[in-house]
Tab-separated table of C-alpha atoms in Angstrom:
chain	number	residue	atom	x	y	z
A	12	MET	CA	-1.361	11.125	-23.885
A	13	SER	CA	1.452	11.932	-21.495
A	14	VAL	CA	0.677	13.995	-18.402
A	15	ARG	CA	3.525	15.810	-16.712
A	16	SER	CA	4.136	15.063	-13.067
A	17	ASP	CA	3.983	17.903	-10.526
A	18	ARG	CA	5.532	16.278	-7.480
A	19	ARG	CA	6.725	18.767	-4.898
A	20	GLY	CA	8.552	18.788	-1.610
A	21	GLY	CA	6.061	18.081	1.153
A	22	ALA	CA	5.189	19.912	4.325
A	23	GLY	CA	7.922	19.701	6.883
A	24	ASN	CA	10.307	17.618	4.813
A	25	GLY	CA	13.108	20.161	5.006
A	26	THR	CA	13.395	20.573	1.241
A	27	ALA	CA	12.382	23.365	-1.075
A	28	PRO	CA	9.347	22.823	-3.319
A	29	GLY	CA	10.346	20.583	-6.205
A	30	ALA	CA	13.616	19.573	-4.532
A	31	ALA	CA	14.415	15.985	-3.620
A	32	PRO	CA	16.303	14.874	-0.512
A	33	GLY	CA	19.792	13.415	-0.897
A	34	PRO	CA	20.183	9.652	-1.433
A	35	ARG	CA	20.986	8.889	2.215
A	36	ARG	CA	18.095	10.907	3.567
A	37	ALA	CA	15.758	9.519	0.903
A	38	SER	CA	16.698	5.997	2.005
A	39	THR	CA	15.974	6.865	5.640
A	40	ARG	CA	12.624	8.397	4.739
A	41	ARG	CA	11.725	5.270	2.766
A	42	ARG	CA	12.489	3.086	5.775
A	43	LEU	CA	10.330	5.326	7.955
A	44	PHE	CA	7.497	5.220	5.414
A	45	ASP	CA	7.680	1.419	5.229
A	46	ALA	CA	7.690	1.088	9.016
A	47	ALA	CA	4.856	3.565	9.503
A	48	VAL	CA	2.551	2.116	6.868
A	49	THR	CA	2.928	-1.388	8.273
A	50	LEU	CA	2.346	-0.360	11.882
A	51	ILE	CA	-0.573	1.952	11.140
A	52	ALA	CA	-2.256	-0.699	8.996
A	53	GLU	CA	-1.835	-3.206	11.830
A	54	GLN	CA	-2.949	-1.121	14.803
A	55	GLY	CA	-4.296	2.230	13.603
A	56	PHE	CA	-2.882	5.744	13.470
A	57	SER	CA	-3.678	6.769	17.058
A	58	ALA	CA	-2.254	3.598	18.571
A	59	THR	CA	1.012	3.808	16.658
A	60	THR	CA	3.758	5.776	18.397
A	61	VAL	CA	6.845	7.490	17.038
A	62	ASP	CA	8.953	5.167	19.202
A	63	GLU	CA	7.441	2.144	17.482
A	64	ILE	CA	8.018	3.613	14.050
A	65	ALA	CA	11.647	4.359	14.888
A	66	ASP	CA	12.165	0.875	16.317
A	67	ARG	CA	10.602	-0.822	13.298
A	68	ALA	CA	12.703	1.305	10.932
A	69	GLY	CA	15.869	0.625	12.915
A	70	VAL	CA	16.650	4.279	13.617
A	71	ALA	CA	16.780	6.553	16.648
A	72	LYS	CA	13.634	8.438	17.633
A	73	GLY	CA	15.440	11.696	16.904
A	74	THR	CA	15.895	10.589	13.295
A	75	VAL	CA	12.115	10.502	12.885
A	76	TYR	CA	11.802	14.095	14.104
A	77	TYR	CA	14.773	15.185	11.997
A	78	ASN	CA	12.880	14.086	8.891
A	79	PHE	CA	9.329	14.877	10.026
A	80	PRO	CA	8.338	17.394	12.726
A	81	SER	CA	5.411	15.243	13.879
A	82	LYS	CA	3.681	11.918	13.390
A	83	ASN	CA	0.900	13.755	11.552
A	84	VAL	CA	3.358	15.168	9.022
A	85	LEU	CA	4.977	11.758	8.595
A	86	TYR	CA	1.598	10.210	7.798
A	87	GLU	CA	0.655	13.039	5.445
A	88	GLU	CA	3.914	12.645	3.554
A	89	LEU	CA	3.466	8.863	3.534
A	90	LEU	CA	0.106	9.221	1.784
A	91	ARG	CA	1.496	11.835	-0.619
A	92	ASP	CA	4.482	9.677	-1.526
A	93	GLY	CA	2.415	6.532	-2.013
A	94	ILE	CA	-0.210	8.097	-4.252
A	95	ASP	CA	2.487	9.872	-6.262
A	96	LEU	CA	4.134	6.502	-6.867
A	97	LEU	CA	0.796	5.046	-7.983
A	98	THR	CA	0.273	8.027	-10.295
A	99	ASP	CA	3.717	7.515	-11.816
A	100	SER	CA	2.884	3.836	-12.435
A	101	LEU	CA	-0.363	4.747	-14.201
A	102	ARG	CA	1.325	7.420	-16.315
A	103	GLN	CA	4.151	5.106	-17.336
A	104	ALA	CA	1.680	2.380	-18.339
A	105	ALA	CA	-0.257	4.831	-20.534
A	106	ASP	CA	2.882	6.312	-22.111
A	107	THR	CA	4.385	2.880	-22.815
A	108	THR	CA	1.186	1.728	-24.504
A	109	ALA	CA	1.097	4.875	-26.648
A	110	ALA	CA	4.743	4.403	-27.644
A	111	ARG	CA	3.919	0.876	-28.817
A	112	GLY	CA	1.067	2.151	-30.970
A	113	GLY	CA	-1.724	0.870	-28.763
A	114	THR	CA	-5.182	2.405	-28.553
A	115	ARG	CA	-6.402	4.559	-25.691
A	116	VAL	CA	-8.569	1.683	-24.496
A	117	ASP	CA	-5.400	-0.446	-24.523
A	118	ALA	CA	-3.829	2.258	-22.360
A	119	LEU	CA	-6.729	2.085	-19.885
A	120	ASP	CA	-6.268	-1.672	-19.729
A	121	ALA	CA	-2.527	-1.263	-19.123
A	122	MET	CA	-3.261	1.243	-16.359
A	123	ILE	CA	-5.569	-1.254	-14.670
A	124	ARG	CA	-2.774	-3.814	-14.684
A	125	ALA	CA	-0.264	-1.266	-13.413
A	126	GLY	CA	-2.636	-0.333	-10.600
A	127	LEU	CA	-3.121	-3.962	-9.614
A	128	ASP	CA	0.630	-4.596	-9.636
A	129	PHE	CA	1.219	-1.531	-7.465
A	130	ILE	CA	-1.471	-2.529	-4.969
A	131	ALA	CA	-0.167	-6.100	-4.811
A	132	ARG	CA	3.199	-4.652	-3.785
A	133	SER	CA	1.688	-2.137	-1.333
A	134	PRO	CA	-1.561	-3.531	0.102
A	135	ALA	CA	-1.201	-1.776	3.469
A	136	LEU	CA	-0.735	1.610	1.808
A	137	THR	CA	-3.804	1.039	-0.356
A	138	GLN	CA	-5.836	0.051	2.689
A	139	LEU	CA	-4.853	3.271	4.470
A	140	TYR	CA	-5.563	5.427	1.425
A	141	VAL	CA	-9.053	4.010	0.890
A	142	ALA	CA	-9.834	4.403	4.590
A	143	GLU	CA	-8.691	8.040	4.576
A	144	LEU	CA	-10.969	8.889	1.647
A	145	TRP	CA	-13.934	8.451	3.991
A	146	ARG	CA	-12.545	10.711	6.711
A	147	THR	CA	-13.167	14.432	6.334
A	148	ASN	CA	-11.706	15.787	9.584
A	149	ARG	CA	-8.031	14.973	9.069
A	150	THR	CA	-5.435	17.740	8.949
A	151	TRP	CA	-3.999	16.175	5.799
A	152	ARG	CA	-7.339	16.084	3.928
A	153	THR	CA	-6.298	18.854	1.523
A	154	THR	CA	-3.054	17.065	0.687
A	155	LEU	CA	-4.902	13.790	0.143
A	156	MET	CA	-7.387	15.369	-2.249
A	157	SER	CA	-4.594	17.123	-4.136
A	158	VAL	CA	-2.534	13.994	-4.794
A	159	ARG	CA	-5.674	11.966	-5.535
A	160	GLY	CA	-6.513	14.596	-8.124
A	161	ARG	CA	-3.187	14.014	-9.864
A	162	ALA	CA	-3.902	10.284	-10.178
A	163	VAL	CA	-7.389	10.931	-11.533
A	164	THR	CA	-6.009	13.494	-14.000
A	165	VAL	CA	-3.809	10.835	-15.605
A	166	VAL	CA	-6.861	8.653	-16.254
A	167	GLU	CA	-8.895	11.636	-17.448
A	168	SER	CA	-6.202	12.496	-19.976
A	169	VAL	CA	-6.427	9.064	-21.594
A	170	LEU	CA	-10.230	9.177	-21.612
A	171	ARG	CA	-10.209	12.614	-23.282
A	172	ASP	CA	-7.837	11.369	-25.964
A	173	ALA	CA	-10.114	8.362	-26.517
A	174	VAL	CA	-13.147	10.598	-26.925
A	175	ARG	CA	-11.240	12.957	-29.230
A	176	THR	CA	-10.159	10.088	-31.508
A	177	GLY	CA	-13.601	8.476	-31.523
A	178	GLU	CA	-12.659	5.401	-29.513
A	179	LEU	CA	-15.153	6.394	-26.835
A	180	THR	CA	-18.455	8.202	-27.072
A	181	GLU	CA	-18.638	11.963	-26.604
A	182	GLU	CA	-21.414	11.361	-24.075
A	183	LEU	CA	-18.883	9.887	-21.638
A	184	ASP	CA	-18.721	11.692	-18.283
A	185	ILE	CA	-14.929	11.894	-18.159
A	186	PRO	CA	-14.372	13.077	-14.541
A	187	LEU	CA	-16.820	10.547	-13.097
A	188	THR	CA	-15.567	7.709	-15.292
A	189	ALA	CA	-11.947	8.420	-14.344
A	190	SER	CA	-12.843	8.364	-10.648
A	191	ALA	CA	-14.891	5.203	-11.136
A	192	LEU	CA	-12.066	3.393	-12.914
A	193	LEU	CA	-9.524	4.325	-10.250
A	194	GLY	CA	-11.958	3.397	-7.480
A	195	MET	CA	-12.786	0.103	-9.168
A	196	VAL	CA	-9.149	-0.917	-9.244
A	197	LEU	CA	-8.533	0.105	-5.625
A	198	VAL	CA	-11.608	-1.593	-4.155
A	199	ALA	CA	-11.407	-4.707	-6.340
A	200	ALA	CA	-7.741	-5.136	-5.472
A	201	LEU	CA	-8.416	-4.819	-1.745
A	202	ASP	CA	-11.203	-7.380	-1.997
A	203	TRP	CA	-8.846	-9.645	-3.917
A	204	GLN	CA	-6.061	-9.278	-1.356
A	205	SER	CA	-8.392	-9.726	1.619
A	206	PHE	CA	-10.882	-12.363	0.491
A	207	GLN	CA	-9.587	-14.001	-2.686
A	208	PRO	CA	-5.814	-14.131	-2.210
A	209	ASP	CA	-5.476	-17.373	-4.174
A	210	ARG	CA	-6.422	-15.610	-7.392
A	211	SER	CA	-3.514	-14.474	-9.547
A	212	VAL	CA	-3.015	-10.885	-10.640
A	213	GLU	CA	-3.505	-12.081	-14.226
A	214	ASP	CA	-6.912	-13.504	-13.332
A	215	VAL	CA	-8.054	-10.347	-11.535
A	216	HIS	CA	-6.766	-8.168	-14.349
A	217	ALA	CA	-8.597	-10.251	-16.953
A	218	SER	CA	-11.883	-9.854	-15.070
A	219	LEU	CA	-11.539	-6.079	-14.709
A	220	SER	CA	-10.384	-5.794	-18.315
A	221	ARG	CA	-13.516	-7.550	-19.553
A	222	LEU	CA	-15.615	-5.201	-17.441
A	223	VAL	CA	-13.964	-2.122	-18.948
A	224	GLN	CA	-14.132	-3.499	-22.466
A	225	GLY	CA	-17.819	-4.288	-22.026
A	226	ARG	CA	-18.887	-1.091	-20.273
A	227	VAL	CA	-16.597	1.677	-21.476
A	228	SER	CA	-15.727	0.448	-24.970
A	229	GLY	CA	-19.177	-1.016	-25.391
A	230	ALA	CA	-20.714	2.384	-24.746
A	231	ALA	CA	-18.690	3.826	-27.621
A	232	ARG	CA	-19.815	1.076	-29.984
A	233	GLN	CA	-23.411	1.565	-28.956
A	234	GLY	CA	-23.131	5.321	-29.507
A	235	ARG	CA	-21.806	4.803	-33.046
A	236	THR	CA	-24.566	2.290	-33.793
A	237	ASP	CA	-27.275	4.648	-32.542
A	238	GLY	CA	-25.827	7.507	-34.579
A	239	SER	CA	-25.884	5.513	-37.774
A	240	CYS	CA	-29.564	4.626	-37.537
């Protein structure tokens, strides 16, 4: 069930592909990411300046350009980093469930919870990511689609295992279902954060879990029933 990660050094980050920055530089980049995502979520990409990002992060303006040659590159790397972290959360949830002897449907359920937990911690990042999915003229579009593909691949892997073991029907459209599950978590979580903030993560997870159990697992049961007639 495990899917290997393929995280690489990003454009303009000053590191070789596959290499990670040193601890001090990684800490600085994290502060810049946190500052940028908050400001851009509040006032938009165009309205946010490098000076504001530096001020919010508590660093000199030159430090921003030392780590990222432009605001565009900073934002591209911000999206890459955030979605990679989400992908890692989904993968870990699936692998942990497998190690405990859970089913593939259990793994899907665990991934839903992991996604909700991640979004609850990073609502601004999720808001930016969903917004960028609708924009096709950005210079970082290729990067966005690439890292999105890695997240979807993790879900697809679990779905394929579930079909192979008979937990889910062979008629399942795996690519579309994987995209739908990821999209469901993202959009439902944003709606929860924006319009139903009093609901607990446990409550939201339970609702989405029932939906998956009824629609995805239910389809497998129906397929087995039809085949036995």
